[in-house]
Amino acid sequence: VPHDANATVLTTLPFPELLRQCPAAGSASQGATPWQWSAQNGNALMDAHEQEVKLWTDTKDRRKFEDLSDLYAIIKTTEHLETAYVRDAISQDEYTEACTKLISQFKTAETALRMGGFLDNIESFIAKYRLDCPRALERLVRIGVPATVVHNTTNRKADSVNVAQTVQSFITVMDVLKLNIRAVDEIQPLLSEMMSSLTQVSGLPPNFEGREKIESWLRVLNAMRASDELDEDQARQLSFDLDRSYSSFMAFLNKQ
């Protein structure tokens, strides 16, 4: 997305229209061969062909294109970050910090554009501007948390703390649902915290059902708007899944 409102843009006007806008070129071309006209009036023709087009006309338009530019940059940066992480070009701590910041910035930019009526969905934005960013799409839209949170890659020095935080996270989210709180922007952060602490528990099987359930719900919530709310069926299913996951987690702890 261009940043410069005064950038010069080449337009393709019909040849007669170009002649009309270049009186000197038009009169000079009378009786001249195409080759002579081109040599004598090329500069005049280019002056008419290169017309200055302003990207915005008011403050609202300016804010729109600036927000679109920010969103574009966030997606591209996330794609490069994910690639660097896969290639082991950055440390896990550096990746987690940068990715968490980008996810937060993405949600802020997306919300602003949606509220302004400038964005329908991310998929259409990516298609319109021909963004080839599958890793960023997975991280920002479908998962919504860093890869180090989804996959257990952290140290185990404070494992007892991680266990306590995980138990507390389960209880908190289940209590929130019992209080009939359904807003996405209230539930998603709690599930994200739960996933973060759960994946740091030492010895937890990679295929632990609770982790898969939470990741699945994170995908659902990240596909919704912050102002959306879970319907009755969704809230009931989430409560059921959390209750089962909590029971499985406690059973795992009792075996340790």
C-alpha atoms as a PDB file:
ATOM      1  CA  VAL A   1       0.000   0.000   0.000  1.00  0.00           C
ATOM      2  CA  PRO A   2       1.606   3.305  -1.004  1.00  0.00           C
ATOM      3  CA  HIS A   3       2.539   5.733   1.763  1.00  0.00           C
ATOM      4  CA  ASP A   4       3.146   8.909  -0.278  1.00  0.00           C
ATOM      5  CA  ALA A   5      -0.039  10.848  -0.955  1.00  0.00           C
ATOM      6  CA  ASN A   6       1.732  12.991  -3.568  1.00  0.00           C
ATOM      7  CA  ALA A   7       3.286  10.102  -5.473  1.00  0.00           C
ATOM      8  CA  THR A   8       3.234  10.406  -9.266  1.00  0.00           C
ATOM      9  CA  VAL A   9       1.226   7.680 -10.943  1.00  0.00           C
ATOM     10  CA  LEU A  10       1.309   6.841 -14.646  1.00  0.00           C
ATOM     11  CA  THR A  11      -2.140   6.840 -16.211  1.00  0.00           C
ATOM     12  CA  THR A  12      -3.118   5.347 -19.543  1.00  0.00           C
ATOM     13  CA  LEU A  13      -5.165   8.017 -21.303  1.00  0.00           C
ATOM     14  CA  PRO A  14      -6.394   7.433 -24.869  1.00  0.00           C
ATOM     15  CA  PHE A  15      -4.083   8.908 -27.527  1.00  0.00           C
ATOM     16  CA  PRO A  16      -6.603  11.585 -28.701  1.00  0.00           C
ATOM     17  CA  GLU A  17      -7.101  12.663 -25.087  1.00  0.00           C
ATOM     18  CA  LEU A  18      -3.356  13.044 -24.662  1.00  0.00           C
ATOM     19  CA  LEU A  19      -3.208  15.248 -27.769  1.00  0.00           C
ATOM     20  CA  ARG A  20      -6.093  17.345 -26.455  1.00  0.00           C
ATOM     21  CA  GLN A  21      -4.241  17.905 -23.174  1.00  0.00           C
ATOM     22  CA  CYS A  22      -1.037  18.818 -25.068  1.00  0.00           C
ATOM     23  CA  PRO A  23      -1.999  21.658 -27.447  1.00  0.00           C
ATOM     24  CA  ALA A  24       1.595  22.249 -28.425  1.00  0.00           C
ATOM     25  CA  ALA A  25       2.079  18.607 -29.207  1.00  0.00           C
ATOM     26  CA  GLY A  26      -1.173  18.452 -31.146  1.00  0.00           C
ATOM     27  CA  SER A  27      -0.389  21.468 -33.355  1.00  0.00           C
ATOM     28  CA  ALA A  28       3.167  20.375 -33.930  1.00  0.00           C
ATOM     29  CA  SER A  29       1.986  16.987 -35.074  1.00  0.00           C
ATOM     30  CA  GLN A  30       0.008  18.396 -38.007  1.00  0.00           C
ATOM     31  CA  GLY A  31       1.673  17.225 -41.195  1.00  0.00           C
ATOM     32  CA  ALA A  32       4.472  15.426 -39.387  1.00  0.00           C
ATOM     33  CA  THR A  33       5.273  11.759 -39.653  1.00  0.00           C
ATOM     34  CA  PRO A  34       4.839   9.630 -36.514  1.00  0.00           C
ATOM     35  CA  TRP A  35       8.605   9.422 -36.166  1.00  0.00           C
ATOM     36  CA  GLN A  36       9.059  13.183 -36.418  1.00  0.00           C
ATOM     37  CA  TRP A  37       6.227  13.846 -33.984  1.00  0.00           C
ATOM     38  CA  SER A  38       7.639  11.367 -31.475  1.00  0.00           C
ATOM     39  CA  ALA A  39      11.094  12.897 -31.573  1.00  0.00           C
ATOM     40  CA  GLN A  40       9.887  16.491 -31.300  1.00  0.00           C
ATOM     41  CA  ASN A  41       7.108  16.129 -28.763  1.00  0.00           C
ATOM     42  CA  GLY A  42       8.017  13.148 -26.603  1.00  0.00           C
ATOM     43  CA  ASN A  43       8.604  15.294 -23.545  1.00  0.00           C
ATOM     44  CA  ALA A  44       5.289  17.135 -23.912  1.00  0.00           C
ATOM     45  CA  LEU A  45       3.457  13.825 -24.253  1.00  0.00           C
ATOM     46  CA  MET A  46       5.116  12.382 -21.144  1.00  0.00           C
ATOM     47  CA  ASP A  47       4.219  15.506 -19.150  1.00  0.00           C
ATOM     48  CA  ALA A  48       0.553  14.934 -19.952  1.00  0.00           C
ATOM     49  CA  HIS A  49       0.827  11.187 -19.433  1.00  0.00           C
ATOM     50  CA  GLU A  50       2.345  11.540 -15.954  1.00  0.00           C
ATOM     51  CA  GLN A  51      -0.450  12.983 -13.883  1.00  0.00           C
ATOM     52  CA  GLU A  52      -0.218  13.543 -10.140  1.00  0.00           C
ATOM     53  CA  VAL A  53      -2.884  11.551  -8.305  1.00  0.00           C
ATOM     54  CA  LYS A  54      -3.387  12.076  -4.572  1.00  0.00           C
ATOM     55  CA  LEU A  55      -4.015   8.911  -2.604  1.00  0.00           C
ATOM     56  CA  TRP A  56      -6.410  10.635  -0.202  1.00  0.00           C
ATOM     57  CA  THR A  57      -8.579  13.728  -0.156  1.00  0.00           C
ATOM     58  CA  ASP A  58      -9.445  14.057   3.534  1.00  0.00           C
ATOM     59  CA  THR A  59      -8.357  12.967   7.003  1.00  0.00           C
ATOM     60  CA  LYS A  60     -10.576   9.868   6.998  1.00  0.00           C
ATOM     61  CA  ASP A  61      -9.053   8.589   3.763  1.00  0.00           C
ATOM     62  CA  ARG A  62      -5.575   9.311   5.059  1.00  0.00           C
ATOM     63  CA  ARG A  63      -6.229   7.321   8.244  1.00  0.00           C
ATOM     64  CA  LYS A  64      -7.650   4.479   6.158  1.00  0.00           C
ATOM     65  CA  PHE A  65      -4.542   4.109   4.002  1.00  0.00           C
ATOM     66  CA  GLU A  66      -2.204   4.508   6.960  1.00  0.00           C
ATOM     67  CA  ASP A  67      -4.049   1.735   8.833  1.00  0.00           C
ATOM     68  CA  LEU A  68      -4.005  -0.480   5.741  1.00  0.00           C
ATOM     69  CA  SER A  69      -0.266   0.150   5.424  1.00  0.00           C
ATOM     70  CA  ASP A  70       0.249  -0.828   9.060  1.00  0.00           C
ATOM     71  CA  LEU A  71      -1.732  -4.048   8.616  1.00  0.00           C
ATOM     72  CA  TYR A  72       0.222  -4.915   5.468  1.00  0.00           C
ATOM     73  CA  ALA A  73       3.541  -4.339   7.266  1.00  0.00           C
ATOM     74  CA  ILE A  74       2.494  -6.426  10.287  1.00  0.00           C
ATOM     75  CA  ILE A  75       1.551  -9.399   8.097  1.00  0.00           C
ATOM     76  CA  LYS A  76       4.791  -9.235   6.090  1.00  0.00           C
ATOM     77  CA  THR A  77       6.898  -8.862   9.241  1.00  0.00           C
ATOM     78  CA  THR A  78       5.189 -11.850  10.871  1.00  0.00           C
ATOM     79  CA  GLU A  79       5.869 -13.968   7.785  1.00  0.00           C
ATOM     80  CA  HIS A  80       9.587 -13.130   7.969  1.00  0.00           C
ATOM     81  CA  LEU A  81       9.628 -13.753  11.727  1.00  0.00           C
ATOM     82  CA  GLU A  82       8.048 -17.193  11.344  1.00  0.00           C
ATOM     83  CA  THR A  83      10.563 -18.074   8.629  1.00  0.00           C
ATOM     84  CA  ALA A  84      13.463 -16.942  10.817  1.00  0.00           C
ATOM     85  CA  TYR A  85      12.159 -19.031  13.723  1.00  0.00           C
ATOM     86  CA  VAL A  86      11.810 -22.170  11.599  1.00  0.00           C
ATOM     87  CA  ARG A  87      15.378 -21.697  10.327  1.00  0.00           C
ATOM     88  CA  ASP A  88      16.656 -21.224  13.886  1.00  0.00           C
ATOM     89  CA  ALA A  89      17.912 -17.740  13.003  1.00  0.00           C
ATOM     90  CA  ILE A  90      16.575 -16.257  16.268  1.00  0.00           C
ATOM     91  CA  SER A  91      16.265 -17.545  19.813  1.00  0.00           C
ATOM     92  CA  GLN A  92      12.998 -18.792  21.289  1.00  0.00           C
ATOM     93  CA  ASP A  93      12.816 -15.862  23.696  1.00  0.00           C
ATOM     94  CA  GLU A  94      13.369 -13.313  20.918  1.00  0.00           C
ATOM     95  CA  TYR A  95      10.763 -15.015  18.770  1.00  0.00           C
ATOM     96  CA  THR A  96       8.177 -15.194  21.549  1.00  0.00           C
ATOM     97  CA  GLU A  97       8.585 -11.533  22.481  1.00  0.00           C
ATOM     98  CA  ALA A  98       8.416 -10.284  18.877  1.00  0.00           C
ATOM     99  CA  CYS A  99       5.547 -12.584  17.904  1.00  0.00           C
ATOM    100  CA  THR A 100       3.452 -11.639  20.933  1.00  0.00           C
ATOM    101  CA  LYS A 101       3.907  -7.961  20.081  1.00  0.00           C
ATOM    102  CA  LEU A 102       2.964  -8.507  16.419  1.00  0.00           C
ATOM    103  CA  ILE A 103      -0.161 -10.462  17.362  1.00  0.00           C
ATOM    104  CA  SER A 104      -1.252  -7.616  19.631  1.00  0.00           C
ATOM    105  CA  GLN A 105      -0.552  -5.025  16.925  1.00  0.00           C
ATOM    106  CA  PHE A 106      -2.421  -7.123  14.372  1.00  0.00           C
ATOM    107  CA  LYS A 107      -5.535  -7.327  16.521  1.00  0.00           C
ATOM    108  CA  THR A 108      -5.459  -3.565  17.137  1.00  0.00           C
ATOM    109  CA  ALA A 109      -5.012  -2.698  13.454  1.00  0.00           C
ATOM    110  CA  GLU A 110      -7.639  -5.211  12.323  1.00  0.00           C
ATOM    111  CA  THR A 111     -10.187  -3.932  14.836  1.00  0.00           C
ATOM    112  CA  ALA A 112      -9.621  -0.314  13.780  1.00  0.00           C
ATOM    113  CA  LEU A 113     -10.124  -1.158  10.105  1.00  0.00           C
ATOM    114  CA  ARG A 114     -13.230  -3.241  10.775  1.00  0.00           C
ATOM    115  CA  MET A 115     -14.797  -0.515  12.900  1.00  0.00           C
ATOM    116  CA  GLY A 116     -14.029   2.030  10.192  1.00  0.00           C
ATOM    117  CA  GLY A 117     -15.726  -0.132   7.582  1.00  0.00           C
ATOM    118  CA  PHE A 118     -12.509  -0.530   5.588  1.00  0.00           C
ATOM    119  CA  LEU A 119     -12.010  -4.272   6.087  1.00  0.00           C
ATOM    120  CA  ASP A 120     -14.383  -7.200   5.650  1.00  0.00           C
ATOM    121  CA  ASN A 121     -11.972 -10.024   6.430  1.00  0.00           C
ATOM    122  CA  ILE A 122      -8.255 -10.723   6.351  1.00  0.00           C
ATOM    123  CA  GLU A 123      -8.522 -13.309   3.577  1.00  0.00           C
ATOM    124  CA  SER A 124      -9.940 -10.746   1.132  1.00  0.00           C
ATOM    125  CA  PHE A 125      -7.238  -8.235   2.163  1.00  0.00           C
ATOM    126  CA  ILE A 126      -4.495 -10.787   1.492  1.00  0.00           C
ATOM    127  CA  ALA A 127      -6.016 -11.702  -1.869  1.00  0.00           C
ATOM    128  CA  LYS A 128      -6.485  -8.071  -2.926  1.00  0.00           C
ATOM    129  CA  TYR A 129      -2.888  -7.095  -2.219  1.00  0.00           C
ATOM    130  CA  ARG A 130      -1.481 -10.456  -3.375  1.00  0.00           C
ATOM    131  CA  LEU A 131       0.223 -11.300  -0.116  1.00  0.00           C
ATOM    132  CA  ASP A 132       1.893 -14.710  -0.090  1.00  0.00           C
ATOM    133  CA  CYS A 133       2.100 -15.134   3.684  1.00  0.00           C
ATOM    134  CA  PRO A 134       0.793 -18.580   4.743  1.00  0.00           C
ATOM    135  CA  ARG A 135       2.835 -18.638   7.969  1.00  0.00           C
ATOM    136  CA  ALA A 136       1.586 -15.214   9.036  1.00  0.00           C
ATOM    137  CA  LEU A 137      -2.005 -16.189   8.261  1.00  0.00           C
ATOM    138  CA  GLU A 138      -1.696 -19.293  10.429  1.00  0.00           C
ATOM    139  CA  ARG A 139      -0.062 -17.419  13.311  1.00  0.00           C
ATOM    140  CA  LEU A 140      -2.122 -14.204  13.298  1.00  0.00           C
ATOM    141  CA  VAL A 141      -5.552 -15.394  12.187  1.00  0.00           C
ATOM    142  CA  ARG A 142      -5.927 -19.085  12.919  1.00  0.00           C
ATOM    143  CA  ILE A 143      -3.850 -19.635  16.080  1.00  0.00           C
ATOM    144  CA  GLY A 144      -3.359 -16.223  17.647  1.00  0.00           C
ATOM    145  CA  VAL A 145      -0.475 -17.254  19.935  1.00  0.00           C
ATOM    146  CA  PRO A 146       3.277 -17.797  19.300  1.00  0.00           C
ATOM    147  CA  ALA A 147       4.521 -21.218  18.209  1.00  0.00           C
ATOM    148  CA  THR A 148       6.453 -21.496  21.470  1.00  0.00           C
ATOM    149  CA  VAL A 149       3.126 -21.398  23.310  1.00  0.00           C
ATOM    150  CA  VAL A 150       1.471 -24.073  21.175  1.00  0.00           C
ATOM    151  CA  HIS A 151       4.513 -26.353  21.319  1.00  0.00           C
ATOM    152  CA  ASN A 152       6.306 -27.097  24.545  1.00  0.00           C
ATOM    153  CA  THR A 153       9.721 -25.491  23.980  1.00  0.00           C
ATOM    154  CA  THR A 154      10.459 -23.715  27.278  1.00  0.00           C
ATOM    155  CA  ASN A 155      12.577 -24.815  30.230  1.00  0.00           C
ATOM    156  CA  ARG A 156      11.091 -26.666  33.218  1.00  0.00           C
ATOM    157  CA  LYS A 157      12.786 -24.830  36.110  1.00  0.00           C
ATOM    158  CA  ALA A 158       9.526 -23.491  37.487  1.00  0.00           C
ATOM    159  CA  ASP A 159       7.332 -26.495  36.739  1.00  0.00           C
ATOM    160  CA  SER A 160       5.362 -26.290  39.996  1.00  0.00           C
ATOM    161  CA  VAL A 161       4.481 -22.683  39.151  1.00  0.00           C
ATOM    162  CA  ASN A 162       3.343 -23.719  35.670  1.00  0.00           C
ATOM    163  CA  VAL A 163       1.108 -26.422  37.135  1.00  0.00           C
ATOM    164  CA  ALA A 164      -0.447 -23.972  39.594  1.00  0.00           C
ATOM    165  CA  GLN A 165      -1.007 -21.384  36.858  1.00  0.00           C
ATOM    166  CA  THR A 166      -2.609 -23.988  34.604  1.00  0.00           C
ATOM    167  CA  VAL A 167      -5.005 -25.133  37.315  1.00  0.00           C
ATOM    168  CA  GLN A 168      -5.894 -21.522  38.096  1.00  0.00           C
ATOM    169  CA  SER A 169      -6.463 -20.787  34.397  1.00  0.00           C
ATOM    170  CA  PHE A 170      -8.884 -23.700  34.051  1.00  0.00           C
ATOM    171  CA  ILE A 171     -10.849 -22.560  37.094  1.00  0.00           C
ATOM    172  CA  THR A 172     -10.916 -18.929  35.946  1.00  0.00           C
ATOM    173  CA  VAL A 173     -12.260 -19.661  32.463  1.00  0.00           C
ATOM    174  CA  MET A 174     -14.873 -22.097  33.739  1.00  0.00           C
ATOM    175  CA  ASP A 175     -16.031 -19.540  36.322  1.00  0.00           C
ATOM    176  CA  VAL A 176     -16.227 -16.840  33.635  1.00  0.00           C
ATOM    177  CA  LEU A 177     -18.515 -19.034  31.537  1.00  0.00           C
ATOM    178  CA  LYS A 178     -20.687 -19.806  34.568  1.00  0.00           C
ATOM    179  CA  LEU A 179     -21.157 -16.047  34.996  1.00  0.00           C
ATOM    180  CA  ASN A 180     -22.561 -15.956  31.441  1.00  0.00           C
ATOM    181  CA  ILE A 181     -19.658 -13.913  30.090  1.00  0.00           C
ATOM    182  CA  ARG A 182     -19.583 -14.630  26.363  1.00  0.00           C
ATOM    183  CA  ALA A 183     -17.540 -11.808  24.752  1.00  0.00           C
ATOM    184  CA  VAL A 184     -14.655 -12.982  22.589  1.00  0.00           C
ATOM    185  CA  ASP A 185     -12.303 -10.251  23.831  1.00  0.00           C
ATOM    186  CA  GLU A 186     -12.806 -11.476  27.405  1.00  0.00           C
ATOM    187  CA  ILE A 187     -12.546 -15.231  26.814  1.00  0.00           C
ATOM    188  CA  GLN A 188      -9.757 -15.403  24.210  1.00  0.00           C
ATOM    189  CA  PRO A 189      -7.013 -13.853  26.401  1.00  0.00           C
ATOM    190  CA  LEU A 190      -7.855 -16.277  29.214  1.00  0.00           C
ATOM    191  CA  LEU A 191      -7.623 -19.284  26.899  1.00  0.00           C
ATOM    192  CA  SER A 192      -4.356 -17.950  25.505  1.00  0.00           C
ATOM    193  CA  GLU A 193      -2.897 -17.717  29.017  1.00  0.00           C
ATOM    194  CA  MET A 194      -4.139 -21.227  29.746  1.00  0.00           C
ATOM    195  CA  MET A 195      -2.426 -22.577  26.634  1.00  0.00           C
ATOM    196  CA  SER A 196       0.789 -20.765  27.558  1.00  0.00           C
ATOM    197  CA  SER A 197       0.997 -22.290  31.043  1.00  0.00           C
ATOM    198  CA  LEU A 198      -0.275 -25.722  29.951  1.00  0.00           C
ATOM    199  CA  THR A 199       2.436 -26.200  27.321  1.00  0.00           C
ATOM    200  CA  GLN A 200       5.139 -25.462  29.899  1.00  0.00           C
ATOM    201  CA  VAL A 201       4.124 -28.326  32.195  1.00  0.00           C
ATOM    202  CA  SER A 202       6.881 -30.924  32.259  1.00  0.00           C
ATOM    203  CA  GLY A 203       6.046 -34.404  30.984  1.00  0.00           C
ATOM    204  CA  LEU A 204       2.710 -33.488  29.428  1.00  0.00           C
ATOM    205  CA  PRO A 205       2.123 -35.796  26.416  1.00  0.00           C
ATOM    206  CA  PRO A 206       2.381 -34.042  23.026  1.00  0.00           C
ATOM    207  CA  ASN A 207      -1.040 -35.421  22.077  1.00  0.00           C
ATOM    208  CA  PHE A 208      -2.736 -34.372  25.325  1.00  0.00           C
ATOM    209  CA  GLU A 209      -6.417 -33.987  24.432  1.00  0.00           C
ATOM    210  CA  GLY A 210      -6.879 -30.861  26.525  1.00  0.00           C
ATOM    211  CA  ARG A 211      -4.227 -28.975  24.580  1.00  0.00           C
ATOM    212  CA  GLU A 212      -5.822 -29.956  21.286  1.00  0.00           C
ATOM    213  CA  LYS A 213      -9.233 -28.782  22.527  1.00  0.00           C
ATOM    214  CA  ILE A 214      -7.902 -25.429  23.700  1.00  0.00           C
ATOM    215  CA  GLU A 215      -6.044 -24.877  20.429  1.00  0.00           C
ATOM    216  CA  SER A 216      -9.237 -25.693  18.540  1.00  0.00           C
ATOM    217  CA  TRP A 217     -11.183 -23.110  20.541  1.00  0.00           C
ATOM    218  CA  LEU A 218      -8.457 -20.515  20.017  1.00  0.00           C
ATOM    219  CA  ARG A 219      -8.915 -20.991  16.282  1.00  0.00           C
ATOM    220  CA  VAL A 220     -12.664 -20.477  16.639  1.00  0.00           C
ATOM    221  CA  LEU A 221     -12.284 -17.330  18.735  1.00  0.00           C
ATOM    222  CA  ASN A 222      -9.565 -15.837  16.537  1.00  0.00           C
ATOM    223  CA  ALA A 223     -11.861 -16.187  13.536  1.00  0.00           C
ATOM    224  CA  MET A 224     -14.457 -14.027  15.307  1.00  0.00           C
ATOM    225  CA  ARG A 225     -14.483 -10.299  15.973  1.00  0.00           C
ATOM    226  CA  ALA A 226     -13.544  -8.974  19.393  1.00  0.00           C
ATOM    227  CA  SER A 227     -17.066  -7.612  19.856  1.00  0.00           C
ATOM    228  CA  ASP A 228     -18.696 -10.947  18.971  1.00  0.00           C
ATOM    229  CA  GLU A 229     -20.112 -13.255  21.616  1.00  0.00           C
ATOM    230  CA  LEU A 230     -20.383 -17.019  21.859  1.00  0.00           C
ATOM    231  CA  ASP A 231     -23.906 -18.275  21.424  1.00  0.00           C
ATOM    232  CA  GLU A 232     -25.533 -20.589  23.951  1.00  0.00           C
ATOM    233  CA  ASP A 233     -24.485 -23.787  22.164  1.00  0.00           C
ATOM    234  CA  GLN A 234     -20.879 -22.639  21.796  1.00  0.00           C
ATOM    235  CA  ALA A 235     -20.641 -21.599  25.443  1.00  0.00           C
ATOM    236  CA  ARG A 236     -22.079 -24.917  26.560  1.00  0.00           C
ATOM    237  CA  GLN A 237     -19.675 -26.892  24.363  1.00  0.00           C
ATOM    238  CA  LEU A 238     -16.685 -24.845  25.548  1.00  0.00           C
ATOM    239  CA  SER A 239     -17.656 -25.456  29.183  1.00  0.00           C
ATOM    240  CA  PHE A 240     -17.950 -29.181  28.491  1.00  0.00           C
ATOM    241  CA  ASP A 241     -14.568 -29.326  26.723  1.00  0.00           C
ATOM    242  CA  LEU A 242     -12.866 -27.390  29.514  1.00  0.00           C
ATOM    243  CA  ASP A 243     -14.366 -29.613  32.193  1.00  0.00           C
ATOM    244  CA  ARG A 244     -13.125 -32.749  30.422  1.00  0.00           C
ATOM    245  CA  SER A 245      -9.705 -31.204  29.795  1.00  0.00           C
ATOM    246  CA  TYR A 246      -9.396 -30.181  33.437  1.00  0.00           C
ATOM    247  CA  SER A 247     -10.271 -33.703  34.586  1.00  0.00           C
ATOM    248  CA  SER A 248      -7.697 -35.162  32.190  1.00  0.00           C
ATOM    249  CA  PHE A 249      -5.059 -32.728  33.418  1.00  0.00           C
ATOM    250  CA  MET A 250      -5.698 -33.596  37.065  1.00  0.00           C
ATOM    251  CA  ALA A 251      -5.531 -37.300  36.190  1.00  0.00           C
ATOM    252  CA  PHE A 252      -2.159 -36.675  34.536  1.00  0.00           C
ATOM    253  CA  LEU A 253      -0.868 -34.892  37.649  1.00  0.00           C
ATOM    254  CA  ASN A 254      -1.988 -37.745  39.923  1.00  0.00           C
ATOM    255  CA  LYS A 255       0.121 -40.169  37.884  1.00  0.00           C
ATOM    256  CA  GLN A 256       3.295 -38.130  38.326  1.00  0.00           C
END
